[in-house]
PDB file of C-alpha atoms in Angstrom:
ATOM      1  CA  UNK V 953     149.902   2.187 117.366  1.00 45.00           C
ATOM      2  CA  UNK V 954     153.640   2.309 115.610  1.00 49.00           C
ATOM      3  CA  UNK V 955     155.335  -0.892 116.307  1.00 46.00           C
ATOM      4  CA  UNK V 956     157.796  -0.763 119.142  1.00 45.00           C
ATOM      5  CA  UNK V 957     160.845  -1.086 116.275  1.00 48.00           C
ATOM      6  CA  UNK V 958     160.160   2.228 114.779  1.00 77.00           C
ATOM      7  CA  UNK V 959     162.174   4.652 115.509  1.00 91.00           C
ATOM      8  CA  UNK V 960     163.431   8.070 113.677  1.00 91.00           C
ATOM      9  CA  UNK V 961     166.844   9.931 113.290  1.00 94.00           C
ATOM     10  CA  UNK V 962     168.369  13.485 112.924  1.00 94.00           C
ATOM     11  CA  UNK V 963     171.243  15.192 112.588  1.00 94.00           C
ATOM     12  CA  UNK V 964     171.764  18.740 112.702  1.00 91.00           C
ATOM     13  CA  UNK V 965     172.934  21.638 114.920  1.00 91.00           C
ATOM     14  CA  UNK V 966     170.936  22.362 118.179  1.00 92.00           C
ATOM     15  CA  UNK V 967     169.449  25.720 118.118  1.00 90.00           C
ATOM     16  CA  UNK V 968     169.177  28.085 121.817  1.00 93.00           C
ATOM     17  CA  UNK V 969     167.594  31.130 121.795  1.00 91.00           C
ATOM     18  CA  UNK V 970     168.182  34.274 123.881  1.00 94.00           C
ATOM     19  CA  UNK V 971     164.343  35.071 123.753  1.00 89.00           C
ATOM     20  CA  UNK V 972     162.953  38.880 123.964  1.00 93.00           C
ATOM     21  CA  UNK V 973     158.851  38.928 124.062  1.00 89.00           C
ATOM     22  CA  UNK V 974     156.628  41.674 123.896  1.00 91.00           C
ATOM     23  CA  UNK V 975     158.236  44.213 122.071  1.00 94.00           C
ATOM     24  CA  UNK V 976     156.400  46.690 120.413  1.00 94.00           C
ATOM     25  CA  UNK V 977     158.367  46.877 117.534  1.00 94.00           C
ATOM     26  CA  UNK V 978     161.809  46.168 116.490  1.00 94.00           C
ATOM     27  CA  UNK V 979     164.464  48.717 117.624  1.00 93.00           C
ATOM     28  CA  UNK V 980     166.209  50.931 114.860  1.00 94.00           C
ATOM     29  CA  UNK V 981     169.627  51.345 114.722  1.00 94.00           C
ATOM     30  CA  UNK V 982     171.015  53.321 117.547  1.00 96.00           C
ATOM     31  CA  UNK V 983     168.160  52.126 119.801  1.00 96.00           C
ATOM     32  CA  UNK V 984     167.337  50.380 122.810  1.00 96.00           C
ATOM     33  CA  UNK V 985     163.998  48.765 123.967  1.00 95.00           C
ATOM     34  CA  UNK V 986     163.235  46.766 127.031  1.00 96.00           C
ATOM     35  CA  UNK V 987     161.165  43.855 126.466  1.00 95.00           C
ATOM     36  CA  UNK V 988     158.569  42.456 128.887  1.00 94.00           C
ATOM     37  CA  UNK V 989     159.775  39.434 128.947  1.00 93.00           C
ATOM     38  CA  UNK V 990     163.199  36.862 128.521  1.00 94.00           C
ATOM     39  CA  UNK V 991     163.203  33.601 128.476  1.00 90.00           C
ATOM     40  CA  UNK V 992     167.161  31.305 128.107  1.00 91.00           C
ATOM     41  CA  UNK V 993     165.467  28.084 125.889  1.00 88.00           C
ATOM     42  CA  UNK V 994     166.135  25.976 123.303  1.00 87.00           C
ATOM     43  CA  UNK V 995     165.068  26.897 119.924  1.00 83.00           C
ATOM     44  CA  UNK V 996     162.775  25.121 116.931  1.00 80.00           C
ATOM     45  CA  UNK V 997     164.589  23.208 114.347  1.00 84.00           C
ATOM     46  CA  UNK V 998     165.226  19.566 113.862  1.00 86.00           C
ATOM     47  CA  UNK V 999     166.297  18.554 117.200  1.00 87.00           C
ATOM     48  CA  UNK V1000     163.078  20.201 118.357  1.00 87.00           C
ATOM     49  CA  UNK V1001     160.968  18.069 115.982  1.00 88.00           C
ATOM     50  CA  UNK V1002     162.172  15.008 117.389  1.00 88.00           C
ATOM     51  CA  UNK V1003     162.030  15.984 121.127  1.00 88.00           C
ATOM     52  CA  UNK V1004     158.443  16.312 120.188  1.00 87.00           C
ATOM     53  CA  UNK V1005     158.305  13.055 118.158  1.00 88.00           C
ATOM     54  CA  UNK V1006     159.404  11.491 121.219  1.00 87.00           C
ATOM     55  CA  UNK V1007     156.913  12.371 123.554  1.00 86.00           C
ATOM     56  CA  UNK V1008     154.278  10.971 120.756  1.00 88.00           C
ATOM     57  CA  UNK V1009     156.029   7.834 122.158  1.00 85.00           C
ATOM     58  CA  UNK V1010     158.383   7.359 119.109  1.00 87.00           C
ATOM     59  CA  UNK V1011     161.932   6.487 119.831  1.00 89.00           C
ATOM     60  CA  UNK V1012     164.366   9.201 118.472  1.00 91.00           C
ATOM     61  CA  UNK V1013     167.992   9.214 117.942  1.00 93.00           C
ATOM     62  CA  UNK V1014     169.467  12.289 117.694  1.00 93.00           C
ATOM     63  CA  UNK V1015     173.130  13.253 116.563  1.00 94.00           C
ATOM     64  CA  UNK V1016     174.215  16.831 117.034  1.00 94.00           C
ATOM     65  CA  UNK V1017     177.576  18.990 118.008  1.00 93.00           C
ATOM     66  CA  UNK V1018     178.145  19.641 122.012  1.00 93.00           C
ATOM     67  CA  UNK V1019     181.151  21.563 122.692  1.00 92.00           C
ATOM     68  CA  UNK V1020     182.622  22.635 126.508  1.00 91.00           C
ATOM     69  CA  UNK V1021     181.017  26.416 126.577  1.00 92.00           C
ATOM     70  CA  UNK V1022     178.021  27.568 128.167  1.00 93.00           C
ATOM     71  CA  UNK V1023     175.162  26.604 126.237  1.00 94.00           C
ATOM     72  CA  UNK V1024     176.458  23.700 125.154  1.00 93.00           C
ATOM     73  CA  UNK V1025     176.043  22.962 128.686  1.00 94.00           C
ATOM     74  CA  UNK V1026     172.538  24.357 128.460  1.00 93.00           C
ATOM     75  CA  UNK V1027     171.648  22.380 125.869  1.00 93.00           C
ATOM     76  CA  UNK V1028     173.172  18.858 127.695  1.00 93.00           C
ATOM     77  CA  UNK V1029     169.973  19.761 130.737  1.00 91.00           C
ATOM     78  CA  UNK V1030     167.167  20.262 128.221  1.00 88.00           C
ATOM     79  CA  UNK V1031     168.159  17.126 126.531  1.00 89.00           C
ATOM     80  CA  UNK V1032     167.830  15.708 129.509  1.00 88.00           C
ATOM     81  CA  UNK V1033     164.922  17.481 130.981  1.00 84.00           C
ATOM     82  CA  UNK V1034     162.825  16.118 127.374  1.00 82.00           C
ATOM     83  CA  UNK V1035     164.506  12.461 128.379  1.00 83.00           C
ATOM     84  CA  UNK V1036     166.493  12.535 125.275  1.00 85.00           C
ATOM     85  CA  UNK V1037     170.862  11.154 125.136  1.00 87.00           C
ATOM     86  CA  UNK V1038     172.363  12.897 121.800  1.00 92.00           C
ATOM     87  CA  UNK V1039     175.096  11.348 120.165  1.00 93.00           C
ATOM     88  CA  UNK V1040     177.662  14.091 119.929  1.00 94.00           C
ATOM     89  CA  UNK V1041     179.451  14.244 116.671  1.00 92.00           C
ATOM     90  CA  UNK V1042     182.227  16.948 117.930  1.00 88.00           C
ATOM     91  CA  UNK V1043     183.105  15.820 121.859  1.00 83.00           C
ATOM     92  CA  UNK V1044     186.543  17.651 121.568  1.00 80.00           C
ATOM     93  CA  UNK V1045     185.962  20.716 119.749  1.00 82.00           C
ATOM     94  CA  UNK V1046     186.688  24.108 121.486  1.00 84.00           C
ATOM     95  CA  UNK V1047     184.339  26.135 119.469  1.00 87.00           C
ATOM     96  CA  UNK V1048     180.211  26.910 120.138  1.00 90.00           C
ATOM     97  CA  UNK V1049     178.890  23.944 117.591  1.00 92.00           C
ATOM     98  CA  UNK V1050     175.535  25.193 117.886  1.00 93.00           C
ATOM     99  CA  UNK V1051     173.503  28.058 116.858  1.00 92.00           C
ATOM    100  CA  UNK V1052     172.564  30.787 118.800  1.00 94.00           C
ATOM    101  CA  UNK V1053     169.865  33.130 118.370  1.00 92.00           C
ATOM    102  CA  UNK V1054     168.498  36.317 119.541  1.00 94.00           C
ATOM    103  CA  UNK V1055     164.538  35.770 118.919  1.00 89.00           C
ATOM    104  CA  UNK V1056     162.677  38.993 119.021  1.00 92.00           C
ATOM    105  CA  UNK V1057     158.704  39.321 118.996  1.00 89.00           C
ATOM    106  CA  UNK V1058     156.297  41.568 118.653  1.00 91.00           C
ATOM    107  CA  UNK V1059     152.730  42.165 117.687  1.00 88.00           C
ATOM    108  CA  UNK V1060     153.301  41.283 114.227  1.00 82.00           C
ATOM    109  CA  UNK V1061     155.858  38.573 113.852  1.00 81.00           C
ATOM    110  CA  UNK V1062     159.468  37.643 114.992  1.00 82.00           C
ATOM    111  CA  UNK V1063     162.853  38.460 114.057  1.00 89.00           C
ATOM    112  CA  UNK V1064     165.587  36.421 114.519  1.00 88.00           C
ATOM    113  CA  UNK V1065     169.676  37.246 114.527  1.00 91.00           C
ATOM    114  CA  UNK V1066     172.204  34.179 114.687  1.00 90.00           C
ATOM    115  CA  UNK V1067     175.316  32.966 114.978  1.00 90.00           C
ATOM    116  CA  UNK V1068     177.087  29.187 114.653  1.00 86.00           C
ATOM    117  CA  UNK V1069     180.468  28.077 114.547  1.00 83.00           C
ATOM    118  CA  UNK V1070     179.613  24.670 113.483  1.00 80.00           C
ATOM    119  CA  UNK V1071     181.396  22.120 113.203  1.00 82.00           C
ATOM    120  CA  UNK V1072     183.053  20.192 110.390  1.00 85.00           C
ATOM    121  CA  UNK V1073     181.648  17.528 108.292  1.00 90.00           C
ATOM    122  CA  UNK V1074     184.010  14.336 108.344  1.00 91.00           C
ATOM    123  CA  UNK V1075     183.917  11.053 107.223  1.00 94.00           C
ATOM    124  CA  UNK V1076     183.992  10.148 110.357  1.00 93.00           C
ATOM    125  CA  UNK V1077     180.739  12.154 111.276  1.00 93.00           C
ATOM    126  CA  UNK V1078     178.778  10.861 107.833  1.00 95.00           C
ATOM    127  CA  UNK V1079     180.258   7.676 108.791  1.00 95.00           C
ATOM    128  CA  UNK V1080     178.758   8.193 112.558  1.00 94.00           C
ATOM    129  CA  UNK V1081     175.977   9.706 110.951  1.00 95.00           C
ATOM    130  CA  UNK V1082     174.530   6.749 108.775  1.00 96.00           C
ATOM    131  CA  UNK V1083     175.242   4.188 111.609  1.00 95.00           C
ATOM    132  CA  UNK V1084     173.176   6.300 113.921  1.00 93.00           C
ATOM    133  CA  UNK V1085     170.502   6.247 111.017  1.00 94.00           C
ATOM    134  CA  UNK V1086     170.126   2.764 109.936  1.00 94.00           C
ATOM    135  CA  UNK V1087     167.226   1.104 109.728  1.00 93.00           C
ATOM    136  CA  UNK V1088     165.182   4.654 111.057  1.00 93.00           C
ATOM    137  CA  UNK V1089     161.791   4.446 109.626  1.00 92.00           C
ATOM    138  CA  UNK V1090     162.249   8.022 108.619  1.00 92.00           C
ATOM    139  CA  UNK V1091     165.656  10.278 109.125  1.00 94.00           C
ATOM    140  CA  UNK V1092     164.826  14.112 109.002  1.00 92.00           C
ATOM    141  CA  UNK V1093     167.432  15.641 106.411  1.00 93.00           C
ATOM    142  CA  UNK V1094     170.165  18.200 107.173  1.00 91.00           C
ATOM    143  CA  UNK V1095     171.419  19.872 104.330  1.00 88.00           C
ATOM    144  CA  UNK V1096     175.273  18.846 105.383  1.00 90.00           C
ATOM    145  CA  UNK V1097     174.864  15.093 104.835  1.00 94.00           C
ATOM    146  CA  UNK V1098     173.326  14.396 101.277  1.00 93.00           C
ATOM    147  CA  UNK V1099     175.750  11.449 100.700  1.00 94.00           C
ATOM    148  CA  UNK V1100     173.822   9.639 103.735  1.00 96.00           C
ATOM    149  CA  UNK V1101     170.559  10.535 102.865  1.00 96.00           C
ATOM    150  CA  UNK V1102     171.046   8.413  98.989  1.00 96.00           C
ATOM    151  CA  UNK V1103     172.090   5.641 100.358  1.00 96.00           C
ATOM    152  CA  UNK V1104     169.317   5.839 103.552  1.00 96.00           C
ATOM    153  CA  UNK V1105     167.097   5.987 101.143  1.00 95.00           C
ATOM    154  CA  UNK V1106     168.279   3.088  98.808  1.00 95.00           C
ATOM    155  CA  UNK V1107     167.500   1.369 102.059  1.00 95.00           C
ATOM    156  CA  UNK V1108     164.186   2.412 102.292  1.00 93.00           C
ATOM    157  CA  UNK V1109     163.939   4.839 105.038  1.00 94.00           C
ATOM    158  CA  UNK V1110     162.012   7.536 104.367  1.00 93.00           C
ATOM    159  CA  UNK V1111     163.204  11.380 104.676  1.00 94.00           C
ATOM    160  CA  UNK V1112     161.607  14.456 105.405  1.00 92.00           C
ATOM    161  CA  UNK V1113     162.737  18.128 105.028  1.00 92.00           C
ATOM    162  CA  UNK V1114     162.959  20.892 106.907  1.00 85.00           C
ATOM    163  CA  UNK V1115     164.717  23.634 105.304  1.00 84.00           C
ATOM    164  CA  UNK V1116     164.125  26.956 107.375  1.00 78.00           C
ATOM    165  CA  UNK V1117     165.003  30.126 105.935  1.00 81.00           C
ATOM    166  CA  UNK V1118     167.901  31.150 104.079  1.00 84.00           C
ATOM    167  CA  UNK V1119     168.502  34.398 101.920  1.00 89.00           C
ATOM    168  CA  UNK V1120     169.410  32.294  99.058  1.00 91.00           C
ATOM    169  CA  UNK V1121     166.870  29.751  98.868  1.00 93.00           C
ATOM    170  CA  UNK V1122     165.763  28.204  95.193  1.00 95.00           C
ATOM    171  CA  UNK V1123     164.668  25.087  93.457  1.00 96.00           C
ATOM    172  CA  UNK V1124     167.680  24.434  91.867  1.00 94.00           C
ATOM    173  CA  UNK V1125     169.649  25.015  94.580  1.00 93.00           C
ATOM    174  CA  UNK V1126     167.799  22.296  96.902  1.00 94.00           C
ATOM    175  CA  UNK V1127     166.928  20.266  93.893  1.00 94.00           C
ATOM    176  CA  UNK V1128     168.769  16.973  95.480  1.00 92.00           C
ATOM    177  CA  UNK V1129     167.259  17.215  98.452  1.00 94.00           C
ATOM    178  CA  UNK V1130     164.202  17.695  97.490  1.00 95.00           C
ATOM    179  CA  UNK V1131     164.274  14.866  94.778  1.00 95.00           C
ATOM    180  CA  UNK V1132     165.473  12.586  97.772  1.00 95.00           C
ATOM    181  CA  UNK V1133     162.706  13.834  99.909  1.00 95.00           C
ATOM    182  CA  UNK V1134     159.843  12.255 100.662  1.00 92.00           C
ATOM    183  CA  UNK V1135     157.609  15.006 102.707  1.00 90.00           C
ATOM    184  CA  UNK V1136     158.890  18.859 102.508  1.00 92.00           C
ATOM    185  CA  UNK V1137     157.083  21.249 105.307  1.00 87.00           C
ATOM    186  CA  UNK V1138     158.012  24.741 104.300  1.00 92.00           C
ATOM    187  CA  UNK V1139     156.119  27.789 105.697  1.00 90.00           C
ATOM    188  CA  UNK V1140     154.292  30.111 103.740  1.00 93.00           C
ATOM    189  CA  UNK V1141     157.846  32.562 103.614  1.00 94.00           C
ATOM    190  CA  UNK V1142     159.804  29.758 102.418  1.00 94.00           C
ATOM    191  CA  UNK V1143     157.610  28.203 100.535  1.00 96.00           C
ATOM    192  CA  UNK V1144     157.542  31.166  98.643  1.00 97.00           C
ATOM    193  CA  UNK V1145     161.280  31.993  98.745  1.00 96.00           C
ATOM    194  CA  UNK V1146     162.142  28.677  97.486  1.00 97.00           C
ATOM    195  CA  UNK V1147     159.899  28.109  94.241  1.00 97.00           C
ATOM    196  CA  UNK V1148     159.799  32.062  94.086  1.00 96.00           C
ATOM    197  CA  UNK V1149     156.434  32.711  93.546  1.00 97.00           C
ATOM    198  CA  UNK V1150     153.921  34.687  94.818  1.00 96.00           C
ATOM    199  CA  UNK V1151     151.072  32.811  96.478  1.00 96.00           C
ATOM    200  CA  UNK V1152     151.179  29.553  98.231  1.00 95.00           C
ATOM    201  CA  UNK V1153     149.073  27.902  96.069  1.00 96.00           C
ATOM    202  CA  UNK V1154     151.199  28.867  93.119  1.00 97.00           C
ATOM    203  CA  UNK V1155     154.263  27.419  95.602  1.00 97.00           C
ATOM    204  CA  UNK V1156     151.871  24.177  96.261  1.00 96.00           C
ATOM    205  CA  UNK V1157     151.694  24.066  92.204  1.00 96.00           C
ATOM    206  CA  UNK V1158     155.529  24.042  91.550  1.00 97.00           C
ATOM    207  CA  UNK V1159     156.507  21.672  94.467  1.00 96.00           C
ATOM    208  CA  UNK V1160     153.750  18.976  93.138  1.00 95.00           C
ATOM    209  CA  UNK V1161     157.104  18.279  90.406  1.00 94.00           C
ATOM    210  CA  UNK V1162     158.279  16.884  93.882  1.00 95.00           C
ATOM    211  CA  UNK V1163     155.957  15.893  96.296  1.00 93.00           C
ATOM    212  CA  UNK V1164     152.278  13.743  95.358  1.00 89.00           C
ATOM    213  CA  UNK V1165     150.898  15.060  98.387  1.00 88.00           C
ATOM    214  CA  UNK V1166     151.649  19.068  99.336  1.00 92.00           C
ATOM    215  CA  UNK V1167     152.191  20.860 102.446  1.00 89.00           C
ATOM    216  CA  UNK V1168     152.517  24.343 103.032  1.00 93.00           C
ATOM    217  CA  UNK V1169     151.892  25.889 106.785  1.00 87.00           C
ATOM    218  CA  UNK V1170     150.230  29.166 106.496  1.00 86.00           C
ATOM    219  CA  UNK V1171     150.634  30.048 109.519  1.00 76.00           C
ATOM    220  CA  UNK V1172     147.568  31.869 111.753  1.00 71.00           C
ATOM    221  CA  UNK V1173     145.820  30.782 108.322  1.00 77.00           C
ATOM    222  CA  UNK V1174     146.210  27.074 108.998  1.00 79.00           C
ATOM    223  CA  UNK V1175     147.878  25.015 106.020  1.00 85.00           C
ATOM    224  CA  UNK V1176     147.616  24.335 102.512  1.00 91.00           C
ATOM    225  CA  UNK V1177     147.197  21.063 101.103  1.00 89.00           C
ATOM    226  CA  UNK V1178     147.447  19.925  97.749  1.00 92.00           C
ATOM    227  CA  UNK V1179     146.943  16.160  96.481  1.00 87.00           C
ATOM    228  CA  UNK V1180     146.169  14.710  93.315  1.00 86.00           C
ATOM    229  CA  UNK V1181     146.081  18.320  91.723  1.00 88.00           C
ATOM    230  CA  UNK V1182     143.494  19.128  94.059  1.00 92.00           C
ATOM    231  CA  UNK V1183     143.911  21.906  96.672  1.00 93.00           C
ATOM    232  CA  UNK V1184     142.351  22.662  99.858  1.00 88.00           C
ATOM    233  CA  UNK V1185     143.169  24.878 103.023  1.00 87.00           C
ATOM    234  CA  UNK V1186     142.551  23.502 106.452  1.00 81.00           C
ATOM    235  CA  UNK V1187     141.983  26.573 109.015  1.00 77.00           C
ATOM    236  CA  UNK V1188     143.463  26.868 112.678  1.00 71.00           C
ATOM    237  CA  UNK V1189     140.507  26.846 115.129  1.00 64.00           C
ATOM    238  CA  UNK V1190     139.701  30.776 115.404  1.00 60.00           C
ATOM    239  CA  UNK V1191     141.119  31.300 119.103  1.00 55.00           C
ATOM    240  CA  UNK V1192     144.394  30.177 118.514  1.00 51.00           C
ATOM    241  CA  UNK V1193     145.026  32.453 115.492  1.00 46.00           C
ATOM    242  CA  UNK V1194     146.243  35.340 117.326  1.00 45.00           C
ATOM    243  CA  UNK V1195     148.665  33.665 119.899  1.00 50.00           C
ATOM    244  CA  UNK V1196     152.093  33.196 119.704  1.00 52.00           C
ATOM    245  CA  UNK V1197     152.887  30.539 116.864  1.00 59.00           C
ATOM    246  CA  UNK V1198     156.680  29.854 118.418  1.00 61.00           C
ATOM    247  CA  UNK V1199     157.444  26.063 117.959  1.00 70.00           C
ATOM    248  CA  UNK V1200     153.973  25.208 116.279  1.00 76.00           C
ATOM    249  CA  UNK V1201     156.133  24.366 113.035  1.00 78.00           C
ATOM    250  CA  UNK V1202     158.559  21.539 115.149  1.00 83.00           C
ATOM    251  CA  UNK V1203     155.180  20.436 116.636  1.00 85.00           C
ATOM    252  CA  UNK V1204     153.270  20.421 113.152  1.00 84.00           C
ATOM    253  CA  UNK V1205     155.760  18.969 111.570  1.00 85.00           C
ATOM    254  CA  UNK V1206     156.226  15.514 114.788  1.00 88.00           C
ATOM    255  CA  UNK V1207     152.668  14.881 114.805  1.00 87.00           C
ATOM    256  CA  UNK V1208     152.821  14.961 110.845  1.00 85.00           C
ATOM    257  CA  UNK V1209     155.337  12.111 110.778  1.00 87.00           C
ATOM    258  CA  UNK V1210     153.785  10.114 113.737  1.00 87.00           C
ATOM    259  CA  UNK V1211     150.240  10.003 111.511  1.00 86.00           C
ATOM    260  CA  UNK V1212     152.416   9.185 108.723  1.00 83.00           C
ATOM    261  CA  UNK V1213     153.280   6.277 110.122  1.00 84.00           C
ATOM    262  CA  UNK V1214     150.137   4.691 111.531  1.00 85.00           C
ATOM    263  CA  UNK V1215     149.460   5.302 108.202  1.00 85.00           C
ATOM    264  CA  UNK V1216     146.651   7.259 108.069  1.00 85.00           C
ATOM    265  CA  UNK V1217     144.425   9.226 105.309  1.00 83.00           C
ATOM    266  CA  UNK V1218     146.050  12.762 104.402  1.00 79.00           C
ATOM    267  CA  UNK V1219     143.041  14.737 105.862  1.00 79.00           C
ATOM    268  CA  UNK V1220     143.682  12.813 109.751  1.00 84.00           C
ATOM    269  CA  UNK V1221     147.448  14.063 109.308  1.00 83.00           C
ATOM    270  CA  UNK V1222     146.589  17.034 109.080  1.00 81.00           C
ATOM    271  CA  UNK V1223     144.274  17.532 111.800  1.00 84.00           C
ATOM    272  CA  UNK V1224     146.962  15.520 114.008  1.00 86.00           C
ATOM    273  CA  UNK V1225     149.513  17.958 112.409  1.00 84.00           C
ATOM    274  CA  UNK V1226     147.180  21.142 113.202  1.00 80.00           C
ATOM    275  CA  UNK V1227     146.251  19.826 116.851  1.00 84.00           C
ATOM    276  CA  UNK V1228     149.827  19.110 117.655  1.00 83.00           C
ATOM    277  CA  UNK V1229     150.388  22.940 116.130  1.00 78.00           C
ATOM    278  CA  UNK V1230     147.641  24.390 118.376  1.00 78.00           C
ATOM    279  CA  UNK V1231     149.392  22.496 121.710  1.00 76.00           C
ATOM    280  CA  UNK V1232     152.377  24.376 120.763  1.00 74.00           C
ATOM    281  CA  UNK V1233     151.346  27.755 120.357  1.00 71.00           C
ATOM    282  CA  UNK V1234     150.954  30.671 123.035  1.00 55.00           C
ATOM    283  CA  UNK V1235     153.073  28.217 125.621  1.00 58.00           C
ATOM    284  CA  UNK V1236     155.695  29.976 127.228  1.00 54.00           C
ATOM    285  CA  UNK V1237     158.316  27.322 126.411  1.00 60.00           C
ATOM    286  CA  UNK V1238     159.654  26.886 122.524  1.00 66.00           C
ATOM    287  CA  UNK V1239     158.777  22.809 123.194  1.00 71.00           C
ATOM    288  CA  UNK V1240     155.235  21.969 125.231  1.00 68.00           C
ATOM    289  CA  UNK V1241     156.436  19.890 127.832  1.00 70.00           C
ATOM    290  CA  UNK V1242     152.903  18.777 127.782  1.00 75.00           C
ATOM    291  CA  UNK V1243     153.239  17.358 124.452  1.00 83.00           C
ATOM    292  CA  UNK V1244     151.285  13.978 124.278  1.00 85.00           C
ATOM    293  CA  UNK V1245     148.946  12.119 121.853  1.00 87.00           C
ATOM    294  CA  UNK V1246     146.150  12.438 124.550  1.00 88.00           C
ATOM    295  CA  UNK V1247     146.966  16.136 124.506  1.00 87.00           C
ATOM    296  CA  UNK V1248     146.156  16.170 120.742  1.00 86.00           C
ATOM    297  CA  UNK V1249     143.435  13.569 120.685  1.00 85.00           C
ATOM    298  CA  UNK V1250     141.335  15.923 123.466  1.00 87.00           C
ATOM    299  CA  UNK V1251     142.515  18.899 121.184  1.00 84.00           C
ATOM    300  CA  UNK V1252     141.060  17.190 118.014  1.00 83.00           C
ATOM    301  CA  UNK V1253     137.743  15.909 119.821  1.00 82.00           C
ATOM    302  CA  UNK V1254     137.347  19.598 120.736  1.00 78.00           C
ATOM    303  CA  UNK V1255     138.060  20.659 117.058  1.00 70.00           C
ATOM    304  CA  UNK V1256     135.574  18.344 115.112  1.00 63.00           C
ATOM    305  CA  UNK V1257     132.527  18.737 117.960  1.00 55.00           C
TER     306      UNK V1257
END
C-alpha cells in the first residue's frame, strides 16, 4: 500500500453546481422547461479529484478560495461532510471565489453555464501555495500557478493535469504546462480541442510529443491508451455505458494517481482508473460517498470474471 508519508496537493477554485436532470432537451431561447429533478452539490474538478483521492486513503491537502456568501458556506459542509480542512487562500475577500454552475442533462449529454469571480493570484497565495505543496508526491496543476509547478517539479514531485474545457484551447497555448506535466487526462472533447484533430487516436498521436504513456477518456466508449507507439482501447463494462457519466472523470482520474503510485503496470491503472469511473457513474451525488478501494477491488473482480 502507499507509504503513510505520501500525500498529494491542489489548488484551484471549488466548483458547485445548481444541477437540473432529466431534461429532454435543452430549452431554446425564450423557453422554459421543468426538469425532473435538482440537486444543490458540489461539482467535478480538481478539488473533486482529491476528495476522491482521499477516500483511496491518500492524504490530500487542498488550497482553494472561501469567501462569506452562500455557497461558500455550502462548500465549507461538503468539505467537511468528505472529512477534508481546505486551506483558504482568500479568507477576507467579499466576492463569490468559486465557480458556479448551472449543469443541465439530458438524454444525450450535459450542458453547463458558469460564472466565477475568482480571486487574485498573489505572491502571497503562490507563496502559500508552494508551502502547502512541498514535498506532495504529486500536486495536480492549476493553470494560475505555473511558477510553483517549475520549481515543484525541480523537487521532484510529480504533476498531473486536468485542463477541462475552454473555447480557446491549443497546444501552444498549454505548451508549459504540458511540458511540466507528467500525466494529462483530457476527455475525448478536449482532447480533441486541444491538439485539434479529429479522432482521438490522432489526439493520442500528437500528445505522445508529451506524454510516454497516453490517456484519453472516451467516455461511454471507455479510454484510449497509447504507450510505446502502441495503441489500445479499454471498454466500460456494457451496463454502465448508458448511465449518467457525472463525476466518472474526478473518479478516473483519483484512482489513476493512487495506481500510479503503488506503482503498478499501465494496463492495472487503467482498470483501477475504469472501476473507480464505473463507482462514479449513475450515483445521484457528483462525488460517491461510497468511494473506497474495496469498492473498486469488488468492481474489478466483477469486471475480469
Amino acid at each position: 500500500m502507499v507509504g503513510s508519508k505520501t500525500f498529494i496537493s491542489g489548488a484551484a477554485n471549488v466548483n458547485i453546481d445548481l444541477f437540473f436532470s432529466g431534461l429532454p432537451r435543452l430549452p431554446e431561447e425564450g423557453q422554459e422547461l421543468y426538469s425532473k429533478g435538482f440537486s444543490l452539490q458540489m461539482g467535478g474538478g480538481l478539488p473533486a479529484t482529491l476528495i476522491n483521492l482521499g477516500r483511496l486513503g491518500i492524504p490530500v491537502r487542498i488550497q482553494t478560495g472561501l469567501g462569506k456568501d452562500m455557497f461558500s458556506r455550502f462548500a465549507r459542509d461538503a468539505f467537511e461532510s468528505a472529512g477534508v480542512t481546505p486551506f483558504n487562500l482568500c479568507p477576507q475577500t467579499d466576492a463569490i471565489p468559486l465557480n458556479i454552475s448551472v449543469a443541465m442533462l439530458t438524454p444525450g449529454d450535459r450542458t453547463f453555464c458558469s460564472y466565477s469571480d475568482g480571486f487574485p493570484v498573489t505572491d502571497t497565495v503562490l507563496e502559500q501555495v508552494y508551502a502547502d505543496s512541498k514535498g506532495a508526491s504529486i500536486c495536480a496543476m492549476d493553470l494560475r500557478f505555473p511558477e510553483v509547478y517549475r520549481q515543484l517539479h525541480q523537487e521532484g514531485t510529480l504533476l498531473t493535469l486536468d485542463t477541462g474545457w475552454d473555447d480557446e484551447m491549443s497546444i501552444e497555448k498549454y505548451r508549459p504546462m504540458l511540458e511540466l506535466a507528467d500525466f494529462y487526462t483530457p476527455n475525448q472533447k478536449e482532447a480533441l480541442k486541444i491538439t485539434g484533430t479529429n479522432t482521438p487516436e490522432e489526439a493520442a498521436r500528437v500528445l505522445s510529443e508529451f506524454f510516454q504513456k497516453v490517456v484519453v477518456k472516451l467516455d461511454a466508449s471507455g479510454c484510449l491508451i497509447q504507450e510505446n507507439g502502441v495503441q489500445q482501447v479499454i471498454p466500460v463494462i456494457p451496463e454502465y455505458v448508458h448511465q449518467d457519466s457525472t463525476g466518472a472523470g474526478d473518479a478516473f482520474t483519483a484512482a489513476m494517481i493512487y495506481a500510479t503510485l503503488e506503482q503498478l503496470p499501465i494496463e492495472s491503472v487503467m482498470d483501477y482508473a475504469m472501476a473507480a469511473g464505473i463507482a462514479a457513474i449513475g450515483h445521484e451525488r457528483t462525488i460517491n460517498p461510497q468511494m473506497s478501494i474495496s469498492l473498486l477491488e469488488s468492481i474489478l473482480k466483477e469486471y475480469k470474471q
